XYZ file of C-alpha atoms in Angstrom:
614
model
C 0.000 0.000 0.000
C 1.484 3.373 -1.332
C 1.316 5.430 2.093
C -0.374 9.090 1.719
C 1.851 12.162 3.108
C 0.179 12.779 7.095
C 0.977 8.360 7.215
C 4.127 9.196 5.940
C 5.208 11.386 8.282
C 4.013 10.031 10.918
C 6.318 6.698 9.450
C 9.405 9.157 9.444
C 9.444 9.764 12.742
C 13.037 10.453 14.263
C 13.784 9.563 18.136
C 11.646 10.736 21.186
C 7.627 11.138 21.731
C 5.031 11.042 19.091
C 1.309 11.581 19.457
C -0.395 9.786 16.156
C -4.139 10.724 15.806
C -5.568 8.146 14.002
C -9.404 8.792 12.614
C -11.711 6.066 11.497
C -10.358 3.939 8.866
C -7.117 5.789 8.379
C -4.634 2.659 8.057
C -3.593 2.822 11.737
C -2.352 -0.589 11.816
C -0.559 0.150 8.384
C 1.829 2.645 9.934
C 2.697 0.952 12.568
C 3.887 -1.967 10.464
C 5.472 0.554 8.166
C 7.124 2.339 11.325
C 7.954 -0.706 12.818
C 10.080 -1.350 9.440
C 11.586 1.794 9.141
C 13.068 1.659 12.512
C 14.839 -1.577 11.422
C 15.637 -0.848 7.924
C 16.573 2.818 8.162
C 17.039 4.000 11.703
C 19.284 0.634 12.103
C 17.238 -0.664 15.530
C 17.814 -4.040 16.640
C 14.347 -5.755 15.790
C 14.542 -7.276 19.621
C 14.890 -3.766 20.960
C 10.941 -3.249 19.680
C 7.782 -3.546 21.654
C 4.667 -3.170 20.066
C 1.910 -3.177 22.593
C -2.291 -3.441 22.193
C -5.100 -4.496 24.296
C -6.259 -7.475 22.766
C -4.310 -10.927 21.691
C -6.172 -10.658 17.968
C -4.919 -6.851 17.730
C -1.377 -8.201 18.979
C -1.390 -10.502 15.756
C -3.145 -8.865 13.281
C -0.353 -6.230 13.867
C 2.438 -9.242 13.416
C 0.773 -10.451 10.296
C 0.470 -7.195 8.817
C 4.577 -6.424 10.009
C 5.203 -9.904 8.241
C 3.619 -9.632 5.103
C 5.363 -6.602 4.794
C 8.785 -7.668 5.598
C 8.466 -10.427 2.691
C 7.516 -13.066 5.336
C 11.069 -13.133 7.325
C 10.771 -13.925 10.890
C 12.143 -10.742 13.233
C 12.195 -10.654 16.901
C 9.853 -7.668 17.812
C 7.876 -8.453 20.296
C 4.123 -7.909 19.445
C 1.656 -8.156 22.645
C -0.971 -7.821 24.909
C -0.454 -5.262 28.130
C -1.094 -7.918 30.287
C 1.074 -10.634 28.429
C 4.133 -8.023 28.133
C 3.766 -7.613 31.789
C 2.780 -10.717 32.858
C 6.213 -11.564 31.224
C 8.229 -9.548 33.325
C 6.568 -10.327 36.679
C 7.291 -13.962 35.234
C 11.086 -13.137 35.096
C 11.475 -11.934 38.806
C 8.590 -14.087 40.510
C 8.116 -17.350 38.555
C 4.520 -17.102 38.292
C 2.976 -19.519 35.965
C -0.124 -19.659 33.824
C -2.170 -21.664 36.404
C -1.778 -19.070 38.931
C -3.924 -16.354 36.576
C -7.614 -16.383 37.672
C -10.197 -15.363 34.447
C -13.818 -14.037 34.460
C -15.146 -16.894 35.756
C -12.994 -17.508 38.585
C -13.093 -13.951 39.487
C -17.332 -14.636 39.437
C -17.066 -17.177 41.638
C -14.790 -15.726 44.550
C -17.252 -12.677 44.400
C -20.654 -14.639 44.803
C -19.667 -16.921 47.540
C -17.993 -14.072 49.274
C -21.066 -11.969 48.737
C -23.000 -15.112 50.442
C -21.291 -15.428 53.115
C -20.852 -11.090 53.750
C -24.816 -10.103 52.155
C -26.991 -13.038 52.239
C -29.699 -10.703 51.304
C -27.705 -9.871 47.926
C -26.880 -13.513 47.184
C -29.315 -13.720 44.374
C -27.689 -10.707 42.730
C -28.348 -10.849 39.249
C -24.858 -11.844 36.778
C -24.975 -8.379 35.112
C -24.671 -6.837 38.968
C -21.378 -8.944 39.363
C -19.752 -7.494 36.707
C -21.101 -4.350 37.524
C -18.935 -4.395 41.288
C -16.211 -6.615 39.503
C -15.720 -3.890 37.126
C -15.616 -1.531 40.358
C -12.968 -3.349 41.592
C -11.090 -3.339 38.674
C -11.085 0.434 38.557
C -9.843 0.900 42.183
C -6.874 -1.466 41.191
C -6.109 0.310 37.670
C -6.791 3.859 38.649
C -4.333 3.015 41.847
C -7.135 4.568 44.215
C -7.232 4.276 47.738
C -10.547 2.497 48.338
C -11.636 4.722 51.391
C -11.880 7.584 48.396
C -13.543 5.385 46.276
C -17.472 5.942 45.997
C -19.092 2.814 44.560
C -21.981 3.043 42.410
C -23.032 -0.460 42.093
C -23.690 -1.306 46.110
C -23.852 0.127 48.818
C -20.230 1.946 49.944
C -19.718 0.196 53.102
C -20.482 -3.063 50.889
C -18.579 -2.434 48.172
C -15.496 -1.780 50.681
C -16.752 -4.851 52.894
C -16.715 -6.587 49.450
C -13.353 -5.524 48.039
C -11.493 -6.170 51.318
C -12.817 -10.048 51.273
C -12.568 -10.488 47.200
C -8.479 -9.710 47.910
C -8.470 -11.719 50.570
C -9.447 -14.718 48.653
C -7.104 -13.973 46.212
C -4.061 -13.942 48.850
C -5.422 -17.228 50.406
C -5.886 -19.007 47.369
C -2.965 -18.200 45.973
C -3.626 -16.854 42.798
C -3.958 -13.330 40.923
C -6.532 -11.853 38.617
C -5.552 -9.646 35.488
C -5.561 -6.172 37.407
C -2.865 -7.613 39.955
C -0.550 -8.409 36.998
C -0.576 -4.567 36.254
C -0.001 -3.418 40.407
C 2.251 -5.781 40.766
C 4.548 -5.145 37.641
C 4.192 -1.877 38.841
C 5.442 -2.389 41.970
C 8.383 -4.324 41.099
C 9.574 -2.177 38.683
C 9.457 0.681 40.809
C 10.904 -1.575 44.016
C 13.833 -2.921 41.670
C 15.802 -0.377 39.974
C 18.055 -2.781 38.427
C 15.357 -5.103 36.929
C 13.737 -1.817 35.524
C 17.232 -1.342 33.812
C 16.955 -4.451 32.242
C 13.838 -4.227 30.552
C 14.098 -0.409 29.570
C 17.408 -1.608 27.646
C 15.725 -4.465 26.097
C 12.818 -2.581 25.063
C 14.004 0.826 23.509
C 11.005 1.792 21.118
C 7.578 1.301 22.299
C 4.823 1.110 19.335
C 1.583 1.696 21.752
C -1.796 1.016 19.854
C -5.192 1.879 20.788
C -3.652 4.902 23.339
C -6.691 6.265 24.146
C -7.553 3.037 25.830
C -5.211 2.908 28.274
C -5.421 3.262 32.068
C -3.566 4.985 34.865
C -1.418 1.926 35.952
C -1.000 0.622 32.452
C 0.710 4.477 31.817
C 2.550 4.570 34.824
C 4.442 1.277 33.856
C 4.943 2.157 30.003
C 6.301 5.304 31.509
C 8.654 3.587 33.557
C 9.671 1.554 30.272
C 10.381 3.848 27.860
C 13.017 5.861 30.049
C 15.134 7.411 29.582
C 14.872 8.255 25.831
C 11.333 8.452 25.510
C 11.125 6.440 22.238
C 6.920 6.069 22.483
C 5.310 5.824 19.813
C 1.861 6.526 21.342
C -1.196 5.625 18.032
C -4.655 6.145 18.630
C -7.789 8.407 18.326
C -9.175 10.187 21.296
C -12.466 10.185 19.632
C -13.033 6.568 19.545
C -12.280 6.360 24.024
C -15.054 4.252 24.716
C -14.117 2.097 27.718
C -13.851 4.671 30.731
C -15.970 2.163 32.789
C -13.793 -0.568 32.312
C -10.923 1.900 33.593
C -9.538 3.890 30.149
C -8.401 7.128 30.487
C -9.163 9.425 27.801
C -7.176 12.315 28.979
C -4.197 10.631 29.281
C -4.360 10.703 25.877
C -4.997 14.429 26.009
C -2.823 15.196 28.467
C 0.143 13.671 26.343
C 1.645 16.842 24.939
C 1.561 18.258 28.312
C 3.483 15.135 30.155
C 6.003 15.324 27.436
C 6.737 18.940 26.110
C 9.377 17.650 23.168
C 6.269 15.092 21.269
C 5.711 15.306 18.139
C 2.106 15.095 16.900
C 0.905 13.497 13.625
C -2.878 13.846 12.293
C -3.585 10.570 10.006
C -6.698 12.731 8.539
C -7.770 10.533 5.435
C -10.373 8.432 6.006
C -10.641 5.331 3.318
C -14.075 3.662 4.980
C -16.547 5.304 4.821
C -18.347 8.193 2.249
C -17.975 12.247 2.457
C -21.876 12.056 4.148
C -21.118 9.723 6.825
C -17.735 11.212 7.669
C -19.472 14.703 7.721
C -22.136 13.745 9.798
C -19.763 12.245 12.373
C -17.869 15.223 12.078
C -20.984 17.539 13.229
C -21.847 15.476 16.006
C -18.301 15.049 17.651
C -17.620 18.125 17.548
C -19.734 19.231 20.323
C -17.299 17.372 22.564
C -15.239 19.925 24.123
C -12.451 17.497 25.740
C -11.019 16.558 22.044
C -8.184 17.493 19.781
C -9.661 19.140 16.849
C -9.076 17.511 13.485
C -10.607 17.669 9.961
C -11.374 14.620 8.559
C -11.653 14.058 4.443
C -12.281 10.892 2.491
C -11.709 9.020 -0.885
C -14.707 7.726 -1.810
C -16.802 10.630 -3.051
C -20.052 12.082 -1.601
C -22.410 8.934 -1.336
C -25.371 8.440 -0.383
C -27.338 10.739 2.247
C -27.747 9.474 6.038
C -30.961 8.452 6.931
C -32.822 10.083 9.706
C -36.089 8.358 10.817
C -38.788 8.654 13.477
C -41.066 5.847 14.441
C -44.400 5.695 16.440
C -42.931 2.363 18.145
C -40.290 -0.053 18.607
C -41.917 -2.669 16.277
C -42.519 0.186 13.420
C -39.032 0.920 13.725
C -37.679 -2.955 13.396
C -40.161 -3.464 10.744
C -38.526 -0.463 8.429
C -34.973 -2.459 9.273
C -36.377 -5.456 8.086
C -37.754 -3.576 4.722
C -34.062 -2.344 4.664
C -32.011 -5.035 5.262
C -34.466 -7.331 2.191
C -33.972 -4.229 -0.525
C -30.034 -3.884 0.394
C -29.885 -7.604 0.156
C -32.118 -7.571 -3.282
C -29.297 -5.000 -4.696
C -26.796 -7.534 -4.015
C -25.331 -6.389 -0.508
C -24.472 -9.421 1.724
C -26.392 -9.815 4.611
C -22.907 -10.176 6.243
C -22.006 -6.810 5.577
C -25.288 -5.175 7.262
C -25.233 -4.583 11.285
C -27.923 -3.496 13.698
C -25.545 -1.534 16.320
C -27.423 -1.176 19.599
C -26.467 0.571 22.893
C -27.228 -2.176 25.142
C -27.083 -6.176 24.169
C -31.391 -5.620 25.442
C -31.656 -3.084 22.835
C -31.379 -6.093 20.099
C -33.764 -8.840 21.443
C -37.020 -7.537 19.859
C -35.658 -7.316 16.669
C -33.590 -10.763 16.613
C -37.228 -12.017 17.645
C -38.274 -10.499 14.510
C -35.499 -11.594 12.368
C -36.376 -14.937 13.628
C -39.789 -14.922 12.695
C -39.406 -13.576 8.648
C -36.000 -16.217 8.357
C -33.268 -14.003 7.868
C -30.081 -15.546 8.781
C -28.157 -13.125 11.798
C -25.314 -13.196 14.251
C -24.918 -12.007 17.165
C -22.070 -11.110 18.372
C -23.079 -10.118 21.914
C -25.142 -12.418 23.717
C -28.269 -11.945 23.375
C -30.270 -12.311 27.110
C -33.465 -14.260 26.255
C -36.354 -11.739 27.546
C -37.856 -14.915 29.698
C -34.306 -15.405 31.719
C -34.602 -12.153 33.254
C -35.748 -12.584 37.252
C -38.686 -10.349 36.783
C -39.875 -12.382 34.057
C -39.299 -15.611 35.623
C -41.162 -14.268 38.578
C -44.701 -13.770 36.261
C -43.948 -16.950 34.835
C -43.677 -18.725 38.153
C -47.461 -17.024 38.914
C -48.229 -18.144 35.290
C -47.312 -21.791 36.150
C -48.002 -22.096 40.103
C -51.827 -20.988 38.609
C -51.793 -23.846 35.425
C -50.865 -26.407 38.313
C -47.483 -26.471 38.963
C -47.011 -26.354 42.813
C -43.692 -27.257 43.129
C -41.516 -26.271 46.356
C -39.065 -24.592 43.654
C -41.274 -22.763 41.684
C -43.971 -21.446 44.864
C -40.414 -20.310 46.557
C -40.479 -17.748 44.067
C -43.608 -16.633 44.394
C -44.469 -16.799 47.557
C -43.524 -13.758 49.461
C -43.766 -11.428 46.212
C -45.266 -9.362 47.732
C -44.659 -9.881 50.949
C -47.107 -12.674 52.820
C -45.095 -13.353 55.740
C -45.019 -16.932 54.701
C -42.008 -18.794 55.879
C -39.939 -20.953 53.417
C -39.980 -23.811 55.969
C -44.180 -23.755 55.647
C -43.051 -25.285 51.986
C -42.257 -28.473 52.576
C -41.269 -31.454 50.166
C -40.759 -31.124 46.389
C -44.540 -30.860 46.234
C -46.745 -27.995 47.956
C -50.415 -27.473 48.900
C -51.493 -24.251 49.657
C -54.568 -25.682 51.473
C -51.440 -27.334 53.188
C -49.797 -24.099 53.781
C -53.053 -22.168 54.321
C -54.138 -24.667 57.710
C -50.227 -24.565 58.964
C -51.147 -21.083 60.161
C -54.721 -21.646 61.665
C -53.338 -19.710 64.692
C -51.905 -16.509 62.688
C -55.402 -15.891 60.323
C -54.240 -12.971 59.146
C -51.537 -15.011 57.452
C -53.413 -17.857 56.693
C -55.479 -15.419 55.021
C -53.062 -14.550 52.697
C -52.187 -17.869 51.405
C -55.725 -18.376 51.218
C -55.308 -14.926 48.657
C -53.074 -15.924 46.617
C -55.026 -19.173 45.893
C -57.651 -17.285 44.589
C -55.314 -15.235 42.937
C -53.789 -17.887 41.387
C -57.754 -19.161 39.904
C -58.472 -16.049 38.278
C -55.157 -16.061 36.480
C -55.809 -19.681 35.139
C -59.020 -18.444 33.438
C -57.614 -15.037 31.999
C -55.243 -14.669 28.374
C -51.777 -14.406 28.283
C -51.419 -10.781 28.580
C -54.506 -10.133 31.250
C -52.649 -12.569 33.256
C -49.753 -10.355 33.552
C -51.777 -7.252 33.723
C -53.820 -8.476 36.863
C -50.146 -10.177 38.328
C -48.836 -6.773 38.026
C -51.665 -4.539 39.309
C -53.970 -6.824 41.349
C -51.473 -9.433 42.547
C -49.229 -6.417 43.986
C -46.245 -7.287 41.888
C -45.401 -3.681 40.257
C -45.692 -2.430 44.343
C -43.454 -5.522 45.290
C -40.887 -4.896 42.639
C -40.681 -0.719 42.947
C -40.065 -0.827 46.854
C -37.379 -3.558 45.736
C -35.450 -1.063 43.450
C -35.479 1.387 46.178
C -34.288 -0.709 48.671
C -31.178 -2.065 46.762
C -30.290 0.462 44.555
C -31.827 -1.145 41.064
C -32.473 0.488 38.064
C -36.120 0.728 38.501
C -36.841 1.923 35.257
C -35.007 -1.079 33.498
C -36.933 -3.873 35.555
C -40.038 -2.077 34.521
C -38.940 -1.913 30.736
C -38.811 -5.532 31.164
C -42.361 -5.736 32.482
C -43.523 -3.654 29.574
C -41.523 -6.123 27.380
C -42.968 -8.923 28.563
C -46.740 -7.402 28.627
C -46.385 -6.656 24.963
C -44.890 -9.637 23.913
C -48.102 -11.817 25.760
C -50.386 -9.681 24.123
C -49.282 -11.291 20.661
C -51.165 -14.926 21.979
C -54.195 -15.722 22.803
C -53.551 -18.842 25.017
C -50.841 -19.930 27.090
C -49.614 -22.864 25.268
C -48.851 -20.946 21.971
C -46.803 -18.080 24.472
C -45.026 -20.830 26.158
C -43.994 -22.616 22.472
C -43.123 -19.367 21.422
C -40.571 -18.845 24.213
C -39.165 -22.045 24.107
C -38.889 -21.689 19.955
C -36.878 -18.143 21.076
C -34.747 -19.229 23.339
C -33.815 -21.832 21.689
C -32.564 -19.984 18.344
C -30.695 -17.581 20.746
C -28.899 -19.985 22.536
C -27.737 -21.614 19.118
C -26.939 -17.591 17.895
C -24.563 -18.213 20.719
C -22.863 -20.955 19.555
C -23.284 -20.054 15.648
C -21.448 -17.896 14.212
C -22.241 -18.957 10.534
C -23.148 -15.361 9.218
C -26.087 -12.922 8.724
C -26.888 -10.017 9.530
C -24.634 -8.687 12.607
C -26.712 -7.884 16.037
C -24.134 -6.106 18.176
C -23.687 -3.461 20.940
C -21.276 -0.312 19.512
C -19.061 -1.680 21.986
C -18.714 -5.106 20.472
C -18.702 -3.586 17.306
C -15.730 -1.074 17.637
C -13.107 -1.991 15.065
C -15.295 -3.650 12.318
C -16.705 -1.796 9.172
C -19.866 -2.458 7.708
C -21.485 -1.612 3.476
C -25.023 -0.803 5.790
C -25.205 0.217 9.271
C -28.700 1.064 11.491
C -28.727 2.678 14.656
C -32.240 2.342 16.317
C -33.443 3.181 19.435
C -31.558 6.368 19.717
C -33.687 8.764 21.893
C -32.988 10.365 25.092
C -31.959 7.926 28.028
C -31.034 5.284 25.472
C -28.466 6.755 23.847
C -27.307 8.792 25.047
C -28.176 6.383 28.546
C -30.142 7.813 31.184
C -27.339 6.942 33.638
C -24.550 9.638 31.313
C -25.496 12.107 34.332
C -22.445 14.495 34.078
C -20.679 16.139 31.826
C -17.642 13.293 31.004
C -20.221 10.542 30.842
C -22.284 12.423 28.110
C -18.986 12.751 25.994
C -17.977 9.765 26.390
C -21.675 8.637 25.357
C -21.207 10.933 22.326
C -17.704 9.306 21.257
C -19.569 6.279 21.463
C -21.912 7.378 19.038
C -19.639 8.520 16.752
C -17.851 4.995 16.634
C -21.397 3.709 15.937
C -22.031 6.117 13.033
C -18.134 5.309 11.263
C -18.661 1.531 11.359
C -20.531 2.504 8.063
C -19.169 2.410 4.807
C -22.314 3.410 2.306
C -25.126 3.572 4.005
C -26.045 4.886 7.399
C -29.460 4.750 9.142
C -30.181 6.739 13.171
C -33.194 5.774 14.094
C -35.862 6.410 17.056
C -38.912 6.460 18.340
C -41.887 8.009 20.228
C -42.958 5.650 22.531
C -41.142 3.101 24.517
C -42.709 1.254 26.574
C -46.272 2.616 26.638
C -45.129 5.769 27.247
C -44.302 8.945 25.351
C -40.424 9.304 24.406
C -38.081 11.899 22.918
C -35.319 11.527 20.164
C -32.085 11.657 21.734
C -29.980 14.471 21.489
C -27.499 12.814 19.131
C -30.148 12.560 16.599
C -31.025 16.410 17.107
C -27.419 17.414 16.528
C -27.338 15.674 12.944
C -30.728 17.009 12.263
C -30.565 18.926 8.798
C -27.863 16.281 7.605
C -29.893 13.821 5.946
C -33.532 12.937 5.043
C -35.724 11.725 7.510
C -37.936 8.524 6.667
C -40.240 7.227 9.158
C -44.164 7.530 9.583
C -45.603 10.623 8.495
């Protein structure tokens, strides 16, 4: 590939600092495989003297391949890899840690529930998603290199979170092991400890190719610091437009703060974008530049004006998916691949009505998020449970989840056996009536939900039963997102209300469930289903955005000013996964009630056409 004059400059670079901006589909990964080459074949570096460094093991050898290729195929030692398997590497040097004393995800998962059963019994049944939420907590106290009494947890209760924290490094220490964030503090720590084994690796490693900068966190920073001493030689690539992971621990303004922590950097603009059309990188243009924590740039492409971006406004959810469907056929009728069409969602939830859809008019899709079936989620299982306790199923298991929501002061230990009566239940508390009473309720309950439809069975679960009550106090009292456990409600309302009997909703759920749970383990091709997040790196011919009103996306929870940019630089990621076309949709209803297009879509208003209901 014959480099253009802002890559080629940015190849040319002499000794000391550099600060690459590198847009959307500028050939990032080009010139660092072209820099990487230079250094050997013109500035006369030893290759072994060259670290290039990335977040991710596929990054780490796409980078290799490319280098490779390049080089005619010869096999140079430059050392391509992960942050955590360049550091892992060093701690391996001085400690002799092996591979079996790394703990993943799912070890990690573990510790933290049984330690939250044994510390919060009352939080045991926390929900997967709320694990990773205080796992990812912990994981920023570690990387940011906090001091956890002026930490202020967001995901439990402080004096939990703390409680939580304390007894989650505990386990580590006792069961001798260490999870990904302790291979960062603890590199850290050595290096700063051991003067002499920092000497070592700064001589081995005397240019440092950094990709994906704005990524990075504090501790990561502190120790590439460290290593590129005393000369400096970092070679920092990435775009401070595209820092989407500040709640996994990223740092955006250490990218911006670059210049500032060293004075003598040079800074290189690659400003040609070769994805996507003129429209689309306008468009993205307009909207990220109402982020004020950015380095300016102007952006031009090669591939002429294109087609206008599509602006539309739906009355509902299902209008909206249908005009994606009506999309997605015509693209694929003009002889555009389903593979190369994407759905790009804020939230992995955001996608389930339309794979449903998908589903039901056959067209093939991936997804490459997983895809939580609507009837896993606990407030879903709960209405199911009244669903099924009221068609005849009395089990112990399925009653225990029933039973005290709401509250009827029922004690598990009045359900005995794998099989329960509730006349049983009802006579164990002759002497408390008032209880007794209660049981006696919910029988009756339970009788007028056997003779009502699907979706009047929810209605009166939610409204007569008490359930809505139950669930709202719930939110309060733990801190849930009480507006996202009522979406769910909604969901599930709206999807009854397509069946008239029970026995055609419960073969539809199973039919669901079971085509996601194969989505999981196929990855055959289709249409792509992803979050933006899952979806940053990858270019697609058609790309839709739905669902992009106020407290979507941007999300309700972007409360202050850095959480709306960053919300903002996630959109813009969304909108330059296009290549030709380019669809930002929304609606004005979400879940029965009235809803407003997101601000996003105001900011490109004028840009495009807008399609939708009139």
């Amino acid at each position: 590939m014959r480099l253009n004059e802002f890559q080629k400059a940015a190849v040319s670079h002499k000794e000391g600092p550099a600060l690459v901006l590198a847009g959307p589909g500028s050939g990032k990964t080009t010139v660092i495989a072209h820099r990487i080459r230079a250094l050997i074949e013109e500035a006369g570096v030893r290759p072994e003297h060259i670290l290039v460094i990335t977040f991710t093991r596929a990054a780490a050898d796409e980078m290799k391949t490319r280098f490779s290729n390049l080089m005619g195929g010869q096999s140079l030692p430059v050392t391509f890899g992960t942050f955590h398997s360049v550091y892992f590497r060093i701690l391996k040097y001085a400690y002799h840690y092996d591979a079996s004393q790394i703990i993943g995800d799912e070890g990690r998962m573990r510790f933290l529930a049984e330690e939250l059963s044994d510390l919060e019994p009352a939080m045991a049944e926390e929900p997967p998603e709320g694990l990773s939420e205080i796992l990812g907590e912990i994981s920023a106290v570690k990387s940011d290199m906090l001091e956890l009494s002026h930490y202020y947890a967001k995901s439990c209760p402080e004096q939990v979170f703390r409680r939580l924290f304390r007894a989650y490094e505990a386990r580590l220490r006792r069961e001798n092991v260490i999870d990904f964030d302790d291979m960062l503090s603890l590199c850290y720590e050595l290096l700063t400890a051991r003067p002499d084994i920092l000497k070592g690796w700064q001589g081995r490693y005397r240019y440092i190719l950094c990709d994906e900068f704005q990524d990075i966190n504090r501790l990561q920073y502190e120790i590439l610091k460290l290593l590129a001493l005393p000369e400096n030689n970092l070679f920092a690539v990435g775009d401070d437009d595209q820092a989407i992971y500040r709640f996994r621990g990223a740092r955006p303004e250490l990218m911006l703060n670059f210049p500032r922590e060293f004075p003598a950097a040079k800074k290189y603009l690659l400003s040609v974008n070769y994805r996507s059309t003129d429209r689309i990188i306008r468009a993205a243009g307009v909207l990220i530049a109402h982020n004020r924590a950015r380095f300016e740039k102007k952006i031009t492409g090669t591939r002429g004006a294109g087609e206008p971006v599509l602006l539309g406004a739906f009355s509902d959810q299902g209008r909206e998916n249908r005009r994606i469907l009506e999309h997605i056929r015509e693209y694929r009728r003009a002889g555009c691949p389903y593979e190369k069409m994407a759905v790009l969602s804020r939230t992995n939830l955001g996608l389930r009505p339309l794979a449903g859809m998908l589903m039901e008019y056959g067209i093939p899709f991936t997804a490459k998020d997983v895809i939580p079936s609507l009837y896993s989620h606990q407030v879903s299982r709960d209405i199911l449970a009244y669903i099924k306790a009221a068609l005849g199923d009395e089990s112990r298991e399925n009653l225990l989840r029933i039973i005290n929501k709401p509250c009827r002061y029922i004690s598990r230990t009045a359900l005995s056996g794998k099989q329960v009566s509730l006349d049983e239940v009802e006579a164990i508390y002759e002497e408390k009536p008032w209880i007794g009473e209660r049981a006696a309720r919910l029988k009756a309950d339970l009788k007028v939900i056997s003779r009502r439809p699907p979706c009047q069975a929810v209605i009166y679960i939610r409204r007569a039963v008490g359930y809505d009550g139950w669930l709202s106090g719930q939110a309060k009292e733990r801190g849930l997102d009480e507006k996202a456990l009522f979406d769910v409600l909604e969901e599930l309302q709206a999807d009854a209300g397509e069946y008239q009997t029970f026995p055609e909703w419960f073969a539809h759920m199973e039919r669901v469930s079971e085509e996601l749970k194969k989505k999981r383990r196929d990855k055959s091709g289709g249409v792509t289903l992803s979050t933006v997040h899952g979806a940053k790196g990858l270019e697609y011919r058609a790309v839709f955005l739905p669902d992009v009103n106020e407290g979507v996306f941007p999300h309700e929870k972007a409360g202050i000013p850095a959480d709306l940019e960053e919300e903002r630089r996630l959109f813009y990621v969304a909108m330059t996964r296009a290549k030709d076309r380019l669809h930002i949709y929304w609606t004005k209803e979400r879940s029965g009630r009235p809803s407003e297009p997101g601000r996003f879509a105001m900011e490109l208003k004028g840009l495009g056409p807008q399609e939708g209901e009139t």
